[in-house]
Every structure is written in structure tokens, then in C-alpha cells.
PDB file of C-alpha atoms in Angstrom:
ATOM      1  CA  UNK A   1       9.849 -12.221  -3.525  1.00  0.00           C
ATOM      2  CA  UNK A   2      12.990 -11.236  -2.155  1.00  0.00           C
ATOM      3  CA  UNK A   3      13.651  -7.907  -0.194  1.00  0.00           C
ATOM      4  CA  UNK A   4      17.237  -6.622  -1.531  1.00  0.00           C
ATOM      5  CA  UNK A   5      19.843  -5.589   0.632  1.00  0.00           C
ATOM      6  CA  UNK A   6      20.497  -2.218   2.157  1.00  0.00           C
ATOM      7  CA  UNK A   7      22.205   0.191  -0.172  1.00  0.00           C
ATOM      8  CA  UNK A   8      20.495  -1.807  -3.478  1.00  0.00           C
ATOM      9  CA  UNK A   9      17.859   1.086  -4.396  1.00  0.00           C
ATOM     10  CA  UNK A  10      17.587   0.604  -7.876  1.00  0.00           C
ATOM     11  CA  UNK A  11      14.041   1.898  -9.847  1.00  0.00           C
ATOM     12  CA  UNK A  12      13.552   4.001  -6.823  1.00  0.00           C
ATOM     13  CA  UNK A  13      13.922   7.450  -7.754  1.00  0.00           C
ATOM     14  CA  UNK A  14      15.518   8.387  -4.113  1.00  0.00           C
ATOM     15  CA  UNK A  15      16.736  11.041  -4.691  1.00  0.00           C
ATOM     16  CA  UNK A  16      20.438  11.790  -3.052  1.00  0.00           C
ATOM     17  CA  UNK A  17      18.708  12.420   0.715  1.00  0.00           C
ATOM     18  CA  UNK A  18      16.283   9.532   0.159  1.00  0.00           C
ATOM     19  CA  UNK A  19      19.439   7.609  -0.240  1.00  0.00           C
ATOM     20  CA  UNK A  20      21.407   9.184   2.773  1.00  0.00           C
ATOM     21  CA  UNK A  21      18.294   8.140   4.923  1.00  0.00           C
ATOM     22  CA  UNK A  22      17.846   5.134   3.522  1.00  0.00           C
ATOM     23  CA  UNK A  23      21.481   3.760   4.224  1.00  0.00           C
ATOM     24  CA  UNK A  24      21.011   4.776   7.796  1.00  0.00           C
ATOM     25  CA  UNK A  25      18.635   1.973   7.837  1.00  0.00           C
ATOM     26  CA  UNK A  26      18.731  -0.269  11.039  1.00  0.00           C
ATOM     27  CA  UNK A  27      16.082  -2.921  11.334  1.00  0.00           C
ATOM     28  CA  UNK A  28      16.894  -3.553  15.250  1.00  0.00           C
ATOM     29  CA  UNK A  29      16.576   0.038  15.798  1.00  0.00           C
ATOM     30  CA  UNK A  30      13.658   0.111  14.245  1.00  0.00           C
ATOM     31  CA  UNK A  31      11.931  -3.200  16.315  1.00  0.00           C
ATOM     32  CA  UNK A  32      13.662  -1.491  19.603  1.00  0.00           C
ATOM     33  CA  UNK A  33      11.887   1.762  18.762  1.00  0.00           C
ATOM     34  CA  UNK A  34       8.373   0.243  18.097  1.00  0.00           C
ATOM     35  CA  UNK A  35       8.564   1.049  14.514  1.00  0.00           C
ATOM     36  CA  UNK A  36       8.452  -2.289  12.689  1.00  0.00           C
ATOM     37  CA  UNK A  37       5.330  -1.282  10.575  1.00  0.00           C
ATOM     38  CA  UNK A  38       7.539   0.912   8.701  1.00  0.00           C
ATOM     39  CA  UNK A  39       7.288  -0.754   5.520  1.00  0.00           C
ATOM     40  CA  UNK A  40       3.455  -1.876   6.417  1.00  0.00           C
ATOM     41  CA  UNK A  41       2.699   1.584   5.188  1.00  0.00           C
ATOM     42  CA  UNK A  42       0.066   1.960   2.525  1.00  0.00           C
ATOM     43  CA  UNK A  43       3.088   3.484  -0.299  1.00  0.00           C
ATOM     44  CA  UNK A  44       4.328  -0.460   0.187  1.00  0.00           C
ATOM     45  CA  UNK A  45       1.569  -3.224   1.908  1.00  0.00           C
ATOM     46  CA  UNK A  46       0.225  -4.391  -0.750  1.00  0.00           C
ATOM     47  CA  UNK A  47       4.144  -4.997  -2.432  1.00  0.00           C
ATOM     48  CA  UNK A  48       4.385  -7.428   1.134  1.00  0.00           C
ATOM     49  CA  UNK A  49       4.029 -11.288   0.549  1.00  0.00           C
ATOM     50  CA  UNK A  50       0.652 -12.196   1.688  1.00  0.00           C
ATOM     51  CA  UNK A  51      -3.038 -12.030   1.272  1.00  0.00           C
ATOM     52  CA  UNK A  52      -5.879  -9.895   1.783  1.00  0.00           C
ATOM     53  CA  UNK A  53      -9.285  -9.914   2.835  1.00  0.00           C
ATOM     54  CA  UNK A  54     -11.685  -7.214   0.685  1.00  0.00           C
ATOM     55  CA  UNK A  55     -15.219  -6.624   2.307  1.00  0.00           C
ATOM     56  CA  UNK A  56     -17.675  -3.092   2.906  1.00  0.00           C
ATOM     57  CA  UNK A  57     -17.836  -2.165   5.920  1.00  0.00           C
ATOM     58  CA  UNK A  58     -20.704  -0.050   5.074  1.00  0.00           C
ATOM     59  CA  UNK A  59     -22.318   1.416   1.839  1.00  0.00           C
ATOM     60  CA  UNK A  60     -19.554   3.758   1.535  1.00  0.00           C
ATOM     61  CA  UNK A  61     -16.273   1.918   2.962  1.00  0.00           C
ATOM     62  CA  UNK A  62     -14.155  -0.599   1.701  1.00  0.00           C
ATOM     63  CA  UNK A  63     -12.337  -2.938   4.237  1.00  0.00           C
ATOM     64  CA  UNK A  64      -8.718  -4.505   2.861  1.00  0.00           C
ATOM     65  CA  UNK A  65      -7.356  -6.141   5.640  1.00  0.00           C
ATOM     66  CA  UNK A  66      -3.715  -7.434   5.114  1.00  0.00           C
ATOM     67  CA  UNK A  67      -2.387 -10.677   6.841  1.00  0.00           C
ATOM     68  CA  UNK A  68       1.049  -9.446   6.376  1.00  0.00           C
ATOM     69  CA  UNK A  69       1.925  -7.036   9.420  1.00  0.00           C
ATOM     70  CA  UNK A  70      -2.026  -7.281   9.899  1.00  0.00           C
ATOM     71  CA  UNK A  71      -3.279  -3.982   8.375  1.00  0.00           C
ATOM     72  CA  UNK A  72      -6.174  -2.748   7.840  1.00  0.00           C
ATOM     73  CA  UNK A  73      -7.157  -0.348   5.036  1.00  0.00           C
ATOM     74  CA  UNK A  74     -10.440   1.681   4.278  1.00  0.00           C
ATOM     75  CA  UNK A  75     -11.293   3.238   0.870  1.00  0.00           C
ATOM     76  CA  UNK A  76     -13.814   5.799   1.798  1.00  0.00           C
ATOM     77  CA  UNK A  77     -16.145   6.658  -1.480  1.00  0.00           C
ATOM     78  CA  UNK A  78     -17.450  10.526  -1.888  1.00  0.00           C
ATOM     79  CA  UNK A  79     -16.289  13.410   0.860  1.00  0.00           C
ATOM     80  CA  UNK A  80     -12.367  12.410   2.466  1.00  0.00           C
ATOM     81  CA  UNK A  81     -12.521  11.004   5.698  1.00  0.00           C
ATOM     82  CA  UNK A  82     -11.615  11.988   9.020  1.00  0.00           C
ATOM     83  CA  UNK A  83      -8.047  11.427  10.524  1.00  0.00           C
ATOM     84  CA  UNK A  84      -7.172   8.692  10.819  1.00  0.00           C
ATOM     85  CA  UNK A  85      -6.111   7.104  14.296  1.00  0.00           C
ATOM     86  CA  UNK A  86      -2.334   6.059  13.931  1.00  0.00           C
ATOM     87  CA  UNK A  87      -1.844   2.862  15.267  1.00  0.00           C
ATOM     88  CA  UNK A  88       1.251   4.284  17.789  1.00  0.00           C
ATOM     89  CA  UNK A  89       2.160   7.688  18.829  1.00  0.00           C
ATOM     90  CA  UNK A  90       3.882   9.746  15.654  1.00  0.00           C
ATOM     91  CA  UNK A  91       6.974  11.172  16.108  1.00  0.00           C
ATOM     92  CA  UNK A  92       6.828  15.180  17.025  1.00  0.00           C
ATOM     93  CA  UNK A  93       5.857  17.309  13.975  1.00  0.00           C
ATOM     94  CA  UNK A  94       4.037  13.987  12.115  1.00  0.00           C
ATOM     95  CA  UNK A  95       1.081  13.375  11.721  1.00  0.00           C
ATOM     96  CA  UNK A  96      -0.369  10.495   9.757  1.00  0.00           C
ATOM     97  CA  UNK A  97      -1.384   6.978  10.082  1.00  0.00           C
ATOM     98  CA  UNK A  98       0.884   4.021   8.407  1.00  0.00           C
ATOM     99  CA  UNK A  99      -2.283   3.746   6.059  1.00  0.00           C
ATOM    100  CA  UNK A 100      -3.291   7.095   5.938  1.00  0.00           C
ATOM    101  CA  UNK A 101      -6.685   8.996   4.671  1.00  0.00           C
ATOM    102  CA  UNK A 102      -7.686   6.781   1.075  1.00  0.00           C
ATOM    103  CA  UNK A 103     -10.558   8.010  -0.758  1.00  0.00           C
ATOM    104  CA  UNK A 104     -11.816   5.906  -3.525  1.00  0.00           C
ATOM    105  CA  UNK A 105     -13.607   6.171  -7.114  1.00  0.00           C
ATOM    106  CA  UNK A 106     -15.122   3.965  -9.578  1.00  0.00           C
ATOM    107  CA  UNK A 107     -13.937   4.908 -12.899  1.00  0.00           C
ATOM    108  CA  UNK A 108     -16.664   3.595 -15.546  1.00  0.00           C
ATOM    109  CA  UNK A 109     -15.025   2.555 -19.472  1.00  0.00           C
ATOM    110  CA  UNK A 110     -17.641   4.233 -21.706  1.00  0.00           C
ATOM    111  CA  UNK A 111     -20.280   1.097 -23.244  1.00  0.00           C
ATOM    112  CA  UNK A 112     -22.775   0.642 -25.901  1.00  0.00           C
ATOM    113  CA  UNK A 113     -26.422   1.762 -24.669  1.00  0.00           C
ATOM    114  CA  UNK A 114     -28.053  -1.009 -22.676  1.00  0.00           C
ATOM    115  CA  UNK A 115     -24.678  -3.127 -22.146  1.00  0.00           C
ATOM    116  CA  UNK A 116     -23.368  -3.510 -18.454  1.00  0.00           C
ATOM    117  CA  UNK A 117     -21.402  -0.759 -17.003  1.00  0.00           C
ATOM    118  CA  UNK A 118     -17.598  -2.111 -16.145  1.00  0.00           C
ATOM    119  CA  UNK A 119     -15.123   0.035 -14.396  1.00  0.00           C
ATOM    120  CA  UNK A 120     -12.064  -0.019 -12.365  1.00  0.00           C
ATOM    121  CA  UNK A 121     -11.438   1.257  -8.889  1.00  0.00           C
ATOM    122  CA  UNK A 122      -8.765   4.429  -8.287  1.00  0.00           C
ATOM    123  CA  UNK A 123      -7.610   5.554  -4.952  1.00  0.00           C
ATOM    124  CA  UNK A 124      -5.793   8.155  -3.320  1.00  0.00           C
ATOM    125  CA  UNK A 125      -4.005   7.844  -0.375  1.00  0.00           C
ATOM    126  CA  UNK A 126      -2.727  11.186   1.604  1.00  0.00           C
ATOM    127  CA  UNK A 127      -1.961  12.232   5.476  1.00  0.00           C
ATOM    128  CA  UNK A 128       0.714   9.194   5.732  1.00  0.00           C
ATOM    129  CA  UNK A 129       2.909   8.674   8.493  1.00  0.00           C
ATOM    130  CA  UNK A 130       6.514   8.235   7.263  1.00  0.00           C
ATOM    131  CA  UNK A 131       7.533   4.474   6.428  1.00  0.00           C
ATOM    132  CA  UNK A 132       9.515   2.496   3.739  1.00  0.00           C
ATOM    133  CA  UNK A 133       8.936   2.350  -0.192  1.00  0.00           C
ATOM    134  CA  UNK A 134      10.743  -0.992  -0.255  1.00  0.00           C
ATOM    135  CA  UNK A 135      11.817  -3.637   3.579  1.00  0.00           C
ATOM    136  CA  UNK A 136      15.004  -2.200   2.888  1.00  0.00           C
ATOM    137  CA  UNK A 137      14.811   0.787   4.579  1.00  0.00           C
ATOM    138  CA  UNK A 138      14.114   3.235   1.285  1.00  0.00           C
ATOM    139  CA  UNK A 139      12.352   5.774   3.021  1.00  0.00           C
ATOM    140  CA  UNK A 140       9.020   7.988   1.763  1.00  0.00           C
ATOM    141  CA  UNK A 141       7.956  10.569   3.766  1.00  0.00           C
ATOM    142  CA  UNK A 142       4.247  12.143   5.182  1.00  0.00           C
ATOM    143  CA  UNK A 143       4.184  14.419   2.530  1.00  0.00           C
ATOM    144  CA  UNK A 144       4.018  11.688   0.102  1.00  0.00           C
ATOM    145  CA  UNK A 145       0.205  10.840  -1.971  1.00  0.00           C
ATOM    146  CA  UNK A 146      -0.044   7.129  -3.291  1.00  0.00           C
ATOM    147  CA  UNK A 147      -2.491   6.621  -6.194  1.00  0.00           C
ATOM    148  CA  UNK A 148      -3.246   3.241  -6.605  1.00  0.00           C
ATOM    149  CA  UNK A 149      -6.000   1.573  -9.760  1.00  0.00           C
ATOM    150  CA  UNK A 150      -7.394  -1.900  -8.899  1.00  0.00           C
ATOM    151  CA  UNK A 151      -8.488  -3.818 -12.357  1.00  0.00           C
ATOM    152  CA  UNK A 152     -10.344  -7.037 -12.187  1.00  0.00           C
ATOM    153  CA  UNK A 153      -9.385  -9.740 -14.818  1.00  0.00           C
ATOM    154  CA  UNK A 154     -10.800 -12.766 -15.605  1.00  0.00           C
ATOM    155  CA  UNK A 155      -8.925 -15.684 -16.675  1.00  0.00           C
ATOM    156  CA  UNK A 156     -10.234 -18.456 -19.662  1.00  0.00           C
ATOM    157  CA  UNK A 157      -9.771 -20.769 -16.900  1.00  0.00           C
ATOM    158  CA  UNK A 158     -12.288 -19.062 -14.690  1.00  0.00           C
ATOM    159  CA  UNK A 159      -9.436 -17.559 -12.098  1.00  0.00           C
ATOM    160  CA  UNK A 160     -10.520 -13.766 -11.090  1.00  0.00           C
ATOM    161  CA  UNK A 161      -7.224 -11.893 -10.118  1.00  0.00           C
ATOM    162  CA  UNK A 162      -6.938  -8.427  -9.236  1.00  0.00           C
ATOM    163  CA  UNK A 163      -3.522  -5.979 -10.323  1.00  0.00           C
ATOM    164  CA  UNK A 164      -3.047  -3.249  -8.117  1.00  0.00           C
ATOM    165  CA  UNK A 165      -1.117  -0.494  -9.981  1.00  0.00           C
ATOM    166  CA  UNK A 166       0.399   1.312  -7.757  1.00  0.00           C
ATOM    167  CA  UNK A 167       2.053   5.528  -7.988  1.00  0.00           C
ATOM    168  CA  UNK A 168       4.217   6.464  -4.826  1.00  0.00           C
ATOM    169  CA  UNK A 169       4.702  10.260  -5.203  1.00  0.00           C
ATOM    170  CA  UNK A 170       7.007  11.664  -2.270  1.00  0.00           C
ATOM    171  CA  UNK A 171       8.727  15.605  -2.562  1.00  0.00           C
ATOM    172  CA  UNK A 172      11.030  14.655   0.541  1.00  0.00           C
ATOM    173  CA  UNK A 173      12.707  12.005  -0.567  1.00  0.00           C
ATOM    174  CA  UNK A 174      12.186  11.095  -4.395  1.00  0.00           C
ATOM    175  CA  UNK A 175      13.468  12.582  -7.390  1.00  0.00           C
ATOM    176  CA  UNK A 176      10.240  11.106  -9.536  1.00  0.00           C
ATOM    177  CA  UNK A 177       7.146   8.733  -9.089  1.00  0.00           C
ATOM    178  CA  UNK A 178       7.770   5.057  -8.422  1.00  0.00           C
ATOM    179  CA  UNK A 179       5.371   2.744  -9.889  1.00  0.00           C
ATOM    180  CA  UNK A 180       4.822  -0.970  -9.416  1.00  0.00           C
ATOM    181  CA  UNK A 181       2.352  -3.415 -10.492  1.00  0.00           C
ATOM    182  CA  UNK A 182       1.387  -6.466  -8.131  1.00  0.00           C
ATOM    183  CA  UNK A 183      -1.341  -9.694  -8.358  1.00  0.00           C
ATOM    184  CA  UNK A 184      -3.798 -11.041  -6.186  1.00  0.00           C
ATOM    185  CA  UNK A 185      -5.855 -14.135  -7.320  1.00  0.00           C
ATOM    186  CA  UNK A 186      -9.363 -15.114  -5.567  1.00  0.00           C
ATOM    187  CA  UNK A 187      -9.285 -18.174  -3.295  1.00  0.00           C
ATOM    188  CA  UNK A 188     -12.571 -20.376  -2.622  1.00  0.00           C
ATOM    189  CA  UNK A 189     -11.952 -19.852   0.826  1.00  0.00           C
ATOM    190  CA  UNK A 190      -9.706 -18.283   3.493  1.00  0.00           C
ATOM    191  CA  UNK A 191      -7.803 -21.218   4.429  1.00  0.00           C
ATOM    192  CA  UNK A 192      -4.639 -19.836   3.901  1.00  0.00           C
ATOM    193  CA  UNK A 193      -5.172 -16.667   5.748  1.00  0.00           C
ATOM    194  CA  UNK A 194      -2.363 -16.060   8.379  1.00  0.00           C
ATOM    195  CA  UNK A 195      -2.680 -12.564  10.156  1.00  0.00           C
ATOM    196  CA  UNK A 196       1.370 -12.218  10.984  1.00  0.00           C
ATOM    197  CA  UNK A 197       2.819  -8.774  13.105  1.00  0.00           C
ATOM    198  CA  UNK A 198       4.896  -6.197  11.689  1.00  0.00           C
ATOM    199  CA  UNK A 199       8.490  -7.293  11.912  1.00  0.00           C
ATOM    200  CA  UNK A 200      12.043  -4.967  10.224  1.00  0.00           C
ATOM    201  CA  UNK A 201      13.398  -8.220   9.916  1.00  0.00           C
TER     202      UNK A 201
END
């Protein structure tokens, strides 16, 4: 995957101050400023080159940890969480974490009496602190609400994969909802894993 260039916003939706912002973009500002998690933000970690680690952390949590910018997400099932603690100090008048409040669903496909129950997994993610929808600075903003669906597939081969489907909905800066689609396949083991900081660069 290759991050494109400042100024190349294409299937965005910025709208025209989404696009002022975003060509104000300055990655050594950013790393001199202690924001290079900017685009480790939950609208656009799971778009970073990488891997992820998926366990409960307890009947009602689950635990994605990134190895990219080393991130660590928590799908809370039932009532919404409490705030989340942002990893540094938000600027004045933000709240937020990078990954936010997420709270998760199953979603079951309706089945023939007696047959095993199959479903996919939908969450919402709100009370973001402001980052990037893309490295190259395209902002989103801690008003916006990303929706993401997680469907498990099965190959003939026997490879499991899961595709993240991800909704980035943002008022401030977005004239419309940007959707992507991204793929993770299960590995035997975690010998590849390589927790990495954040970096703008």
C-alpha cells in the first residue's frame, strides 16, 4: 500500500475546508508536536499496513491490538463505555481518545430451526479525538462516528480472513461518508508480529 501525496484526496468526500486543512498538512510539525498518532486513529488503523492481535479481555470486551503505531482497541458489547483515557493531553476544547468509545453488536443472518446461528460483528465508534482519514494529512474531526462490520470468510483452501468494512462519517470536514473495505488473514502463529510507534512519516 502506498500513502499518496499531499494534495491527492481523491474518494474522500473533504469537503472544501477538509481540503484547506488537509493541505496545511506538515508531518514534522506533527512529530515535533507529539501528534504522530494522527492517522493511528480508529476512522483509519485498521487501513495501516500491519497486523492485529483479536482476544476478550473479559466476557464483554474485545481486545484488537494493532502492531502498526501499537494501538489498542476495545469493542465493548451492551451499555457504551466510559471515556476513554486519551493516550496524550487533547488539545483545548477536544475531547476524545485516537480510538475513541466503540460499542459492539453481533448481528445474527436469520437460519433454518435447529441449524447454527452465524452472524457478523458491527461497531460504532464515537467521542474521537481529531486525526487523519488517510497518512496524508486528510483530516476528520471529533465529531466524526465510524461504523465498521467485521465478516468472517472461509476460504476452499481452509484460510479464515476477516474484511473490515469500514463508514467514516465526519460533519466538520466531509461532504459525504467514506467507505473502505480492508483484509486480514489468520496466521498459525504470531511470528510476524512487530509492535512499531506512531510515526507522520
Amino acid at each position: 500500500m502506498v500513502t499518496p501525496r499531499k494534495g491527492v484526496y481523491d474518494s474522500l468526500m473533504l469537503n472544501a475546508e477538509g481540503r484547506r486543512v488537509a493541505d496545511t498538512w506538515d508531518p514534522a510539525k506533527d512529530e515535533a508536536a507529539g501528534e504522530q498518532c494522527r492517522s493511528y486513529g480508529a476512522a483509519n488503523v485498521m487501513r495501516v499496513p500491519g497486523r492485529v492481535h483479536i482476544t476478550w479481555q473479559d466476557d464483554n470486551t474485545l481486545k484488537v491490538d494493532t502492531d502498526a503505531g501499537t494501538q489498542t482497541r476495545l469493542f465493548v458489547f451492551g451499555a457504551p463505555p466510559a471515556a476513554a483515557e486519551p493516550l496524550a493531553a487533547p488539545k483545548p476544547g477536544e475531547g476524545g481518545s485516537w480510538q475513541g468509545q466503540s460499542v459492539a453488536e453481533w448481528q445474527y443472518a436469520p437460519t433454518a430451526r435447529g441449524a447454527a446461528r452465524t452472524g457478523n460483528l458491527k461497531v460504532v465508534t464515537t467521542n474521537l479525538r481529531s486525526g487523519y482519514v488517510r497518512r496524508n494529512g486528510a483530516p476528520y474531526s471529533s465529531k466524526t462516528t465510524v461504523t465498521e462490520y467485521y465478516d468472517l470468510n472461509t476460504m476452499p483452501n481452509g484460510d479464515r480472513w476477516f474484511t473490515v468494512t469500514t463508514k467514516v462519517d465526519d460533519p466538520v470536514y466531509a461532504r459525504g461518508p467514506y467507505l473502505t473495505t480492508t483484509d486480514f488473514k489468520k496466521l498459525p502463529d504470531a511470528a510476524g508480529w512487530n509492535p512499531t510507534p506512531c510515526s507522520a512519516k
